[in-house]
Coordinates of C-alpha atoms and ligand atoms in Angstrom, one line a residue:
X1 CA 81.2 -41.1 110.5
X2 CA 80.7 -38.0 109.0
X3 CA 82.8 -35.3 108.5
X4 CA 79.7 -33.1 108.1
X5 CA 78.6 -34.2 111.4
X6 CA 77.4 -31.4 113.8
X7 CA 77.2 -28.8 110.7
X8 CA 75.4 -26.1 109.8
X9 CA 74.3 -26.8 106.3
X10 CA 72.2 -23.8 104.7
X11 CA 70.6 -25.6 101.8
X12 CA 69.5 -22.7 99.1
X13 CA 67.3 -24.2 96.7
X14 CA 66.0 -22.6 92.7
X15 CA 63.8 -22.8 90.3
X16 CA 65.0 -25.5 88.7
X17 CA 63.4 -29.2 87.6
X18 CA 66.4 -30.8 89.2
X19 CA 65.1 -28.7 92.9
X20 CA 63.1 -32.5 93.4
X21 CA 66.0 -34.3 94.6
X22 CA 67.0 -32.1 97.6
X23 CA 64.7 -33.8 99.9
X24 CA 66.6 -36.4 99.1
X25 CA 69.8 -34.0 99.9
X26 CA 68.3 -32.9 103.0
X27 CA 67.6 -36.4 103.9
X28 CA 71.4 -37.4 103.6
X29 CA 72.9 -34.5 105.2
X30 CA 70.5 -35.3 108.3
X31 CA 70.9 -38.7 108.7
X32 CA 75.1 -37.6 108.3
X33 CA 74.6 -35.5 112.0
X34 CA 74.6 -32.5 110.5
X35 CA 72.4 -29.4 110.8
X36 CA 70.4 -28.2 107.6
X37 CA 67.9 -24.9 107.5
X38 CA 66.3 -23.9 103.6
X39 CA 65.8 -20.8 101.7
X40 CA 64.0 -21.6 98.2
X41 CA 63.4 -18.6 95.7
X42 CA 59.8 -17.9 95.0
X43 CA 60.4 -19.9 91.8
X44 CA 61.5 -22.9 93.6
X45 CA 58.6 -23.6 95.1
X46 CA 56.9 -25.0 92.2
X47 CA 59.1 -27.7 91.6
X48 CA 59.8 -29.0 95.5
X49 CA 57.0 -27.4 98.9
X50 CA 59.0 -26.2 101.0
X51 CA 56.6 -28.2 103.6
X52 CA 58.3 -31.1 101.6
X53 CA 61.8 -28.8 103.2
X54 CA 60.5 -27.8 106.4
X55 CA 59.5 -31.7 107.7
X56 CA 62.8 -33.2 106.6
X57 CA 64.9 -31.0 107.7
X58 CA 63.1 -30.4 110.8
X59 CA 62.8 -25.9 110.5
X60 CA 61.6 -23.3 109.4
X61 CA 61.6 -22.9 105.5
X62 CA 62.8 -19.5 104.0
X63 CA 61.5 -17.6 100.8
X64 CA 60.6 -14.5 101.0
X65 CA 62.2 -11.3 103.7
X66 CA 58.5 -11.4 105.2
X67 CA 55.5 -14.0 105.3
X68 CA 53.4 -12.5 102.9
X69 CA 50.1 -15.2 104.6
X70 CA 51.4 -14.2 107.6
X71 CA 49.2 -9.9 108.9
X72 CA 52.2 -10.5 112.5
X73 CA 55.1 -10.5 109.4
X74 CA 58.5 -11.7 110.7
X75 CA 61.6 -10.3 109.4
X76 CA 63.5 -12.9 108.2
X77 CA 67.2 -11.7 108.4
X78 CA 69.3 -13.0 105.7
X79 CA 71.9 -11.3 107.8
X80 CA 71.2 -13.6 110.5
X81 CA 71.3 -16.9 108.7
X82 CA 73.9 -16.5 106.2
X83 CA 76.2 -16.2 110.1
X84 CA 74.3 -19.3 110.5
X85 CA 76.1 -21.4 108.3
X86 CA 79.5 -23.7 108.0
X87 CA 78.3 -23.6 104.6
X88 CA 76.0 -22.5 102.0
X89 CA 74.7 -24.8 99.8
X90 CA 73.2 -24.1 96.3
X91 CA 71.6 -26.3 94.5
X92 CA 70.4 -27.5 92.3
X93 CA 71.4 -23.5 91.1
X94 CA 70.3 -22.1 88.0
X95 CA 71.6 -20.6 85.2
X96 CA 69.1 -17.1 86.5
X97 CA 70.6 -17.8 90.1
X98 CA 74.2 -17.6 89.2
X99 CA 74.2 -15.3 86.7
X100 CA 71.9 -13.2 89.7
X101 CA 74.5 -14.1 92.1
X102 CA 78.2 -13.0 89.8
X103 CA 76.4 -10.0 89.2
X104 CA 75.2 -9.1 93.1
X105 CA 72.0 -9.0 92.2
X106 CA 69.9 -9.4 95.6
X107 CA 66.4 -9.4 94.6
X108 CA 65.1 -12.8 96.6
X109 CA 66.0 -14.1 100.1
X110 CA 68.3 -16.6 99.0
X111 CA 70.4 -14.4 96.8
X112 CA 70.6 -11.9 99.0
X113 CA 72.3 -14.3 102.1
X114 CA 74.8 -15.5 99.5
X115 CA 75.9 -11.6 99.2
X116 CA 75.9 -12.1 103.0
X117 CA 77.0 -15.0 103.9
X118 CA 80.3 -15.1 105.3
X119 CA 80.8 -18.8 105.4
X120 CA 82.6 -21.2 101.8
X121 CA 79.6 -21.1 99.4
X122 CA 79.4 -24.5 97.0
X123 CA 77.1 -24.3 93.9
X124 CA 76.4 -27.8 91.8
X125 CA 74.6 -26.0 88.6
X126 CA 71.1 -28.1 86.7
X127 CA 70.0 -26.9 83.7
X128 CA 69.1 -27.7 79.5
X129 CA 72.4 -27.8 77.9
X130 CA 73.2 -25.4 76.0
X131 CA 73.0 -23.6 79.0
X132 CA 75.5 -24.8 80.3
X133 CA 77.9 -24.3 77.2
X134 CA 76.4 -20.3 77.3
X135 CA 79.0 -18.3 77.2
X136 CA 77.6 -16.5 79.5
X137 CA 77.0 -19.2 82.2
X138 CA 80.0 -20.0 81.8
X139 CA 81.6 -16.6 82.6
X140 CA 79.2 -16.7 85.6
X141 CA 81.1 -19.5 86.9
X142 CA 84.0 -18.1 86.0
X143 CA 83.6 -14.8 88.4
X144 CA 81.4 -17.2 91.1
X145 CA 85.0 -19.2 91.4
X146 CA 86.5 -15.6 91.1
X147 CA 85.1 -15.3 93.6
X148 CA 86.9 -18.8 96.2
X149 CA 82.3 -19.9 95.7
X150 CA 83.8 -23.8 95.3
X151 CA 81.2 -25.3 92.0
X152 CA 80.7 -29.3 92.1
X153 CA 80.5 -30.1 88.7
X154 CA 77.0 -31.2 87.0
X155 CA 76.9 -34.1 85.2
X156 CA 76.2 -35.8 81.6
X157 CA 73.2 -38.1 81.1
X158 CA 69.8 -37.4 80.1
X159 CA 68.3 -34.0 81.1
X160 CA 64.4 -33.2 81.7
X161 CA 64.4 -31.3 78.5
X162 CA 64.8 -35.2 76.5
X163 CA 68.3 -34.2 75.2
X164 CA 71.2 -35.6 76.2
X165 CA 74.1 -34.1 77.2
X166 CA 76.0 -32.2 80.4
X167 CA 73.7 -29.6 82.5
X168 CA 72.3 -32.5 84.7
X169 CA 72.2 -32.0 88.7
X170 CA 75.2 -34.1 90.7
X171 CA 73.3 -36.6 92.0
X172 CA 72.5 -36.4 96.3
X173 CA 75.0 -38.8 97.0
X174 CA 78.1 -37.2 94.1
X175 CA 77.4 -34.0 96.5
X176 CA 77.5 -35.4 100.2
X177 CA 80.3 -37.6 98.8
X178 CA 82.1 -34.4 97.2
X179 CA 81.1 -32.3 100.0
X180 CA 82.8 -35.2 102.5
X181 CA 86.1 -35.2 100.6
X182 CA 86.1 -31.2 100.6
X183 CA 86.1 -31.2 104.5
X184 CA 88.3 -34.4 104.8
X185 CA 91.0 -33.2 102.7
X186 CA 90.8 -29.4 104.0
X187 CA 90.9 -30.8 108.2
X188 CA 93.3 -28.9 109.8
X189 CA 95.4 -32.1 111.4
X190 CA 95.0 -34.1 107.9
X191 CA 98.1 -36.3 107.8
X192 CA 98.7 -35.1 111.5
X193 CA 100.2 -38.2 113.9
X194 CA 99.0 -37.6 117.6
X195 CA 99.6 -39.4 120.8
X196 CA 97.9 -39.6 123.5
X197 CA 98.3 -40.6 127.1
X198 CA 95.2 -40.7 129.7
X199 CA 94.1 -41.7 132.8
X200 CA 96.3 -43.3 135.9
X201 CA 98.1 -46.1 136.2
X202 CA 98.6 -48.8 138.7
X203 CA 101.5 -50.0 140.4
X204 CA 101.0 -53.5 141.8
X205 CA 101.8 -54.0 145.6
X206 CA 100.3 -57.0 145.6
X207 CA 98.3 -59.8 143.7
X208 CA 95.3 -57.9 144.7
X209 CA 96.1 -54.1 145.4
X210 CA 97.9 -51.5 143.4
X211 CA 98.9 -47.1 143.7
X212 CA 96.3 -45.5 141.9
X213 CA 95.1 -41.7 141.7
X214 CA 91.7 -40.5 140.8
X215 CA 92.7 -39.5 137.6
X216 CA 89.6 -40.3 135.1
X217 CA 91.6 -40.3 131.7
X218 CA 88.2 -37.6 130.6
X219 CA 90.2 -34.9 129.7
X220 CA 92.8 -36.9 126.8
X221 CA 90.0 -39.0 126.0
X222 CA 88.6 -35.9 125.1
X223 CA 91.9 -34.9 123.3
X224 CA 91.3 -38.3 121.5
X225 CA 87.8 -37.8 119.3
X226 CA 87.9 -34.3 118.8
X227 CA 91.4 -35.2 117.2
X228 CA 90.7 -37.4 114.9
X229 CA 87.6 -34.6 114.0
X230 CA 90.3 -32.9 113.0
X231 CA 92.4 -35.0 110.7
X232 CA 94.7 -36.7 113.2
X233 CA 95.8 -40.0 113.3
X234 CA 95.3 -40.7 117.1
X235 CA 96.7 -43.5 119.5
X236 CA 95.4 -42.8 122.9
X237 CA 97.6 -44.4 125.6
X238 CA 95.4 -45.8 128.0
X239 CA 95.4 -46.2 132.0
X240 CA 92.6 -48.2 133.6
X241 CA 89.0 -46.7 133.6
X242 CA 85.6 -46.6 133.5
X243 CA 85.8 -44.6 130.0
X244 CA 84.5 -46.2 126.1
X245 CA 85.6 -44.6 123.6
X246 CA 82.8 -44.1 121.1
X247 CA 84.9 -43.0 118.3
X248 CA 86.6 -46.2 116.7
X249 CA 89.1 -43.8 114.7
X250 CA 90.7 -43.7 117.7
X251 CA 93.3 -46.3 118.3
X252 CA 93.3 -47.0 121.8
X253 CA 96.3 -49.5 123.3
X254 CA 95.5 -50.0 127.5
X255 CA 97.6 -50.1 129.7
X256 CA 98.3 -50.7 133.6
X257 CA 101.6 -49.7 135.0
X258 CA 103.7 -46.9 134.4
X259 CA 106.4 -49.3 132.0
X260 CA 103.4 -50.5 130.7
X261 CA 102.8 -47.1 129.0
X262 CA 106.1 -45.8 129.2
X263 CA 106.6 -48.1 125.9
X264 CA 103.5 -47.8 124.8
X265 CA 104.5 -44.4 123.8
X266 CA 108.8 -45.1 123.6
X267 CA 107.6 -48.1 120.7
X268 CA 105.5 -44.9 118.5
X269 CA 107.2 -41.6 119.7
X270 CA 109.8 -41.4 117.0
X271 CA 106.6 -41.4 114.3
X272 CA 104.8 -38.8 116.5
X273 CA 103.7 -35.7 115.6
X274 CA 103.3 -34.6 118.9
X275 CA 102.3 -36.2 121.9
X276 CA 100.5 -35.1 124.6
X277 CA 100.9 -36.1 128.4
X278 CA 97.9 -35.7 130.0
X279 CA 97.8 -39.1 132.0
X280 CA 98.1 -38.8 135.6
X281 CA 101.0 -40.5 135.8
X282 CA 102.1 -43.1 138.9
X283 CA 105.0 -41.4 140.4
X284 CA 106.6 -44.0 142.4
X285 CA 105.9 -47.4 142.9
X286 CA 106.5 -51.0 144.9
X287 CA 110.4 -52.2 144.9
X288 CA 109.0 -55.5 145.1
X289 CA 105.7 -56.1 144.4
X290 CA 104.5 -59.5 146.5
X291 CA 103.9 -62.5 144.8
X292 CA 101.1 -63.5 147.5
X293 CA 97.7 -61.4 149.7
X294 CA 100.1 -59.0 152.3
X295 CA 98.9 -60.6 155.4
X296 CA 98.2 -57.7 158.6
X297 CA 100.1 -58.7 161.5
X298 CA 101.9 -56.4 162.1
X299 CA 100.2 -51.7 163.3
X300 CA 102.1 -51.5 160.6
X301 CA 103.7 -51.8 157.7
X302 CA 105.9 -49.7 155.2
X303 CA 106.5 -50.5 151.5
X304 CA 109.9 -48.9 149.8
X305 CA 108.9 -46.9 147.1
X306 CA 110.6 -46.2 143.9
X307 CA 110.6 -43.4 140.9
X308 CA 108.6 -44.6 137.8
X309 CA 110.1 -43.8 134.8
X310 CA 109.2 -39.8 133.6
X311 CA 107.3 -41.0 130.4
X312 CA 107.5 -37.4 129.1
X313 CA 110.6 -36.3 130.0
X314 CA 112.0 -39.3 128.7
X315 CA 110.2 -38.3 125.1
X316 CA 111.5 -34.8 126.2
X317 CA 114.9 -35.5 126.4
X318 CA 114.4 -37.3 122.7
X319 CA 112.3 -34.4 121.1
X320 CA 113.3 -34.4 116.9
X321 CA 110.6 -32.5 115.2
X322 CA 107.6 -33.1 117.9
X323 CA 105.7 -31.4 119.8
X324 CA 105.4 -32.1 123.5
X325 CA 102.4 -30.7 125.6
X326 CA 102.0 -31.0 129.4
X327 CA 99.8 -30.5 131.5
X328 CA 99.9 -29.7 135.3
X329 CA 97.5 -29.8 138.4
X330 CA 98.6 -27.9 140.8
X331 CA 97.7 -26.7 144.1
X332 CA 100.4 -23.5 144.6
X333 CA 103.1 -22.0 143.3
X334 CA 101.6 -22.8 140.1
X335 CA 103.2 -20.5 136.9
X336 CA 106.0 -20.8 138.7
X337 CA 105.7 -25.3 138.8
X338 CA 104.2 -25.5 135.8
X339 CA 106.9 -22.9 134.0
X340 CA 109.6 -25.0 135.6
X341 CA 108.2 -28.6 133.7
X342 CA 107.7 -27.4 130.8
X343 CA 111.4 -25.8 131.3
X344 CA 112.2 -29.9 132.4
X345 CA 110.7 -31.6 130.6
X346 CA 111.2 -29.8 127.3
X347 CA 107.2 -28.9 126.2
X348 CA 106.5 -26.9 124.0
X349 CA 103.6 -25.8 126.4
X350 CA 102.0 -27.0 129.6
X351 CA 98.0 -27.5 130.3
X352 CA 98.0 -26.0 134.2
X353 CA 95.0 -26.6 135.7
X354 CA 94.6 -24.8 139.4
X355 CA 93.4 -27.3 142.2
X356 CA 91.7 -24.0 143.8
X357 CA 89.2 -23.9 140.7
X358 CA 86.5 -24.5 141.0
X359 CA 85.1 -27.5 138.4
X360 CA 89.1 -27.8 137.7
X361 CA 90.5 -31.1 137.5
X362 CA 89.7 -35.3 138.6
X363 CA 86.4 -36.4 138.0
X364 CA 84.5 -33.6 136.9
X365 CA 83.0 -32.6 133.2
X366 CA 84.0 -29.0 133.4
X367 CA 88.2 -27.7 133.4
X368 CA 89.6 -24.6 133.9
X369 CA 92.8 -24.0 132.6
X370 CA 96.0 -21.8 131.3
X371 CA 98.2 -23.0 128.5
X372 CA 102.0 -21.7 129.6
X373 CA 104.3 -21.2 127.1
X374 CA 108.2 -19.7 127.7
X375 CA 107.3 -16.6 127.0
X376 CA 103.2 -16.7 127.6
X377 CA 100.3 -17.1 129.4
X378 CA 96.8 -17.8 128.9
X379 CA 94.1 -17.8 130.7
X380 CA 90.8 -19.8 129.5
X381 CA 87.3 -19.6 131.0
X382 CA 85.6 -22.7 133.6
X383 CA 84.2 -25.2 130.4
X384 CA 83.4 -28.3 129.3
X385 CA 86.2 -30.8 129.4
X386 CA 84.8 -31.2 125.5
X387 CA 85.2 -27.4 124.5
X388 CA 89.3 -27.2 126.8
X389 CA 89.8 -29.9 124.4
X390 CA 89.0 -27.7 121.5
X391 CA 90.7 -24.8 122.5
X392 CA 93.8 -27.3 123.4
X393 CA 94.5 -28.5 119.1
X394 CA 93.7 -25.1 118.2
X395 CA 96.7 -24.6 120.3
X396 CA 98.7 -27.4 118.4
X397 CA 98.0 -26.6 114.9
X398 CA 99.2 -23.3 115.6
X399 CA 102.6 -24.3 116.3
X400 CA 102.7 -27.2 113.5
X401 CA 101.4 -24.0 110.8
X402 CA 104.3 -21.5 112.1
Ligands
CTP1 N1 104.8 -37.3 133.5 C1 105.0 -38.4 132.8 N2 105.8 -39.3 133.7 C2 105.5 -39.8 134.6 C3 105.2 -38.0 135.1 C4 104.4 -37.6 135.0 O1 103.9 -38.2 131.7 N3 106.1 -40.4 136.0 C5 103.7 -36.5 132.8 C6 102.0 -36.2 133.0 O2 101.4 -37.0 132.2 C7 101.9 -34.9 133.0 C8 103.1 -33.8 132.8 O3 104.4 -35.1 132.7 O4 102.1 -34.4 131.6 C9 103.3 -33.7 134.8 O5 103.4 -34.7 135.4 P1 103.2 -33.9 137.2 O6 103.5 -35.9 137.7 O7 102.6 -33.1 137.9 O8 104.9 -33.4 136.9 P2 106.2 -34.8 137.5 O9 107.3 -33.5 136.6 O10 105.6 -35.8 137.9 O11 106.5 -33.2 139.2 P3 105.7 -33.3 140.6 O12 104.5 -35.0 140.5 O13 107.3 -32.9 141.5 O14 104.8 -32.4 140.9

């Protein structure tokens, strides 16, 4: 899965022969799962039609502040376009546009959008070799890089003039690879190992019966998915659930009982940077597991139960550099109970779901949580578990970088 999946890409196309390659580039972005909007300079339209790029990007293409052919023309808002994007890519970037970008000229929609964008800006120069070498062009590269813009260097090869040398725009596949590497290198959880427990655990009573609970594992699975997207190496220790993991970057280890979950966590804990215990672990198990199915002989049946391992508390005792995150599901004295667990299990923070909140807890796609630190409480709105997962990981990134 590409790191560019879901990214909003604003492509700026300027008037150079390499503009014809932007058709392939837009297709590559779409195939990678990105959203693409295109702004062209008027000169770029001589090299590739807006219709081609709007068909491929599935979005309207903009090239002027208003649409000249439409008498009800609307103002094409360069500020809105700039704010929409996760990053802007100017490809091909001609010497003329680069020089205007460096000097703050904004005499077309692309330049005004560039000036008002707040996102990272990449530029892929394309020009003839003597233009590429000219001190004035080199100066534009230098100034733009000092502004924080990122250059995707041109390649060496045959140029449209028939000459041979530096100035040929990087190939679309090369541009995509450059961007994917950039975003992989800069992911906030890159190089971090995260261990997550999810779902219920089952404790056998006899060969056909068990003690379990209603946990589906959704929260833990969403955290695992979000964490790999942010660059983490994720091991997900999952109790029995109907969920499947569609991201093969997640190392999924399936277990049934608390003891199996404990063993799986225990053997990985030393090398882990963050342990997130989202599983609803069975606290008790039968002292003996019947070898045969228990028959109903009497009016009542008593089972003697004994405590299972408290996985999180054990890791809390072993904690060295690791960050530990727990979950608490409470019905009364919520904050006080959660704070006690935070202390008792030696956690960095605890995520509290209240069963009193509609749409929170088990079997729902939404959750309403509070994140509780020893001295701070952060309350979040009711939102999809995908977003709750991101909120939790944002807190973890802050903890790791503190
Ligand atoms: N937990 C665990 N192992 C257990 C029990 C709980 O790792 N045997 C973890 C859960 O995954 C959760 C946190 O500990 O992150 C809190 O679990 P909870 O069952 O609410 O807390 P307990 O300490 O068991 O307290 P109580 O059941 O009395 O509320």
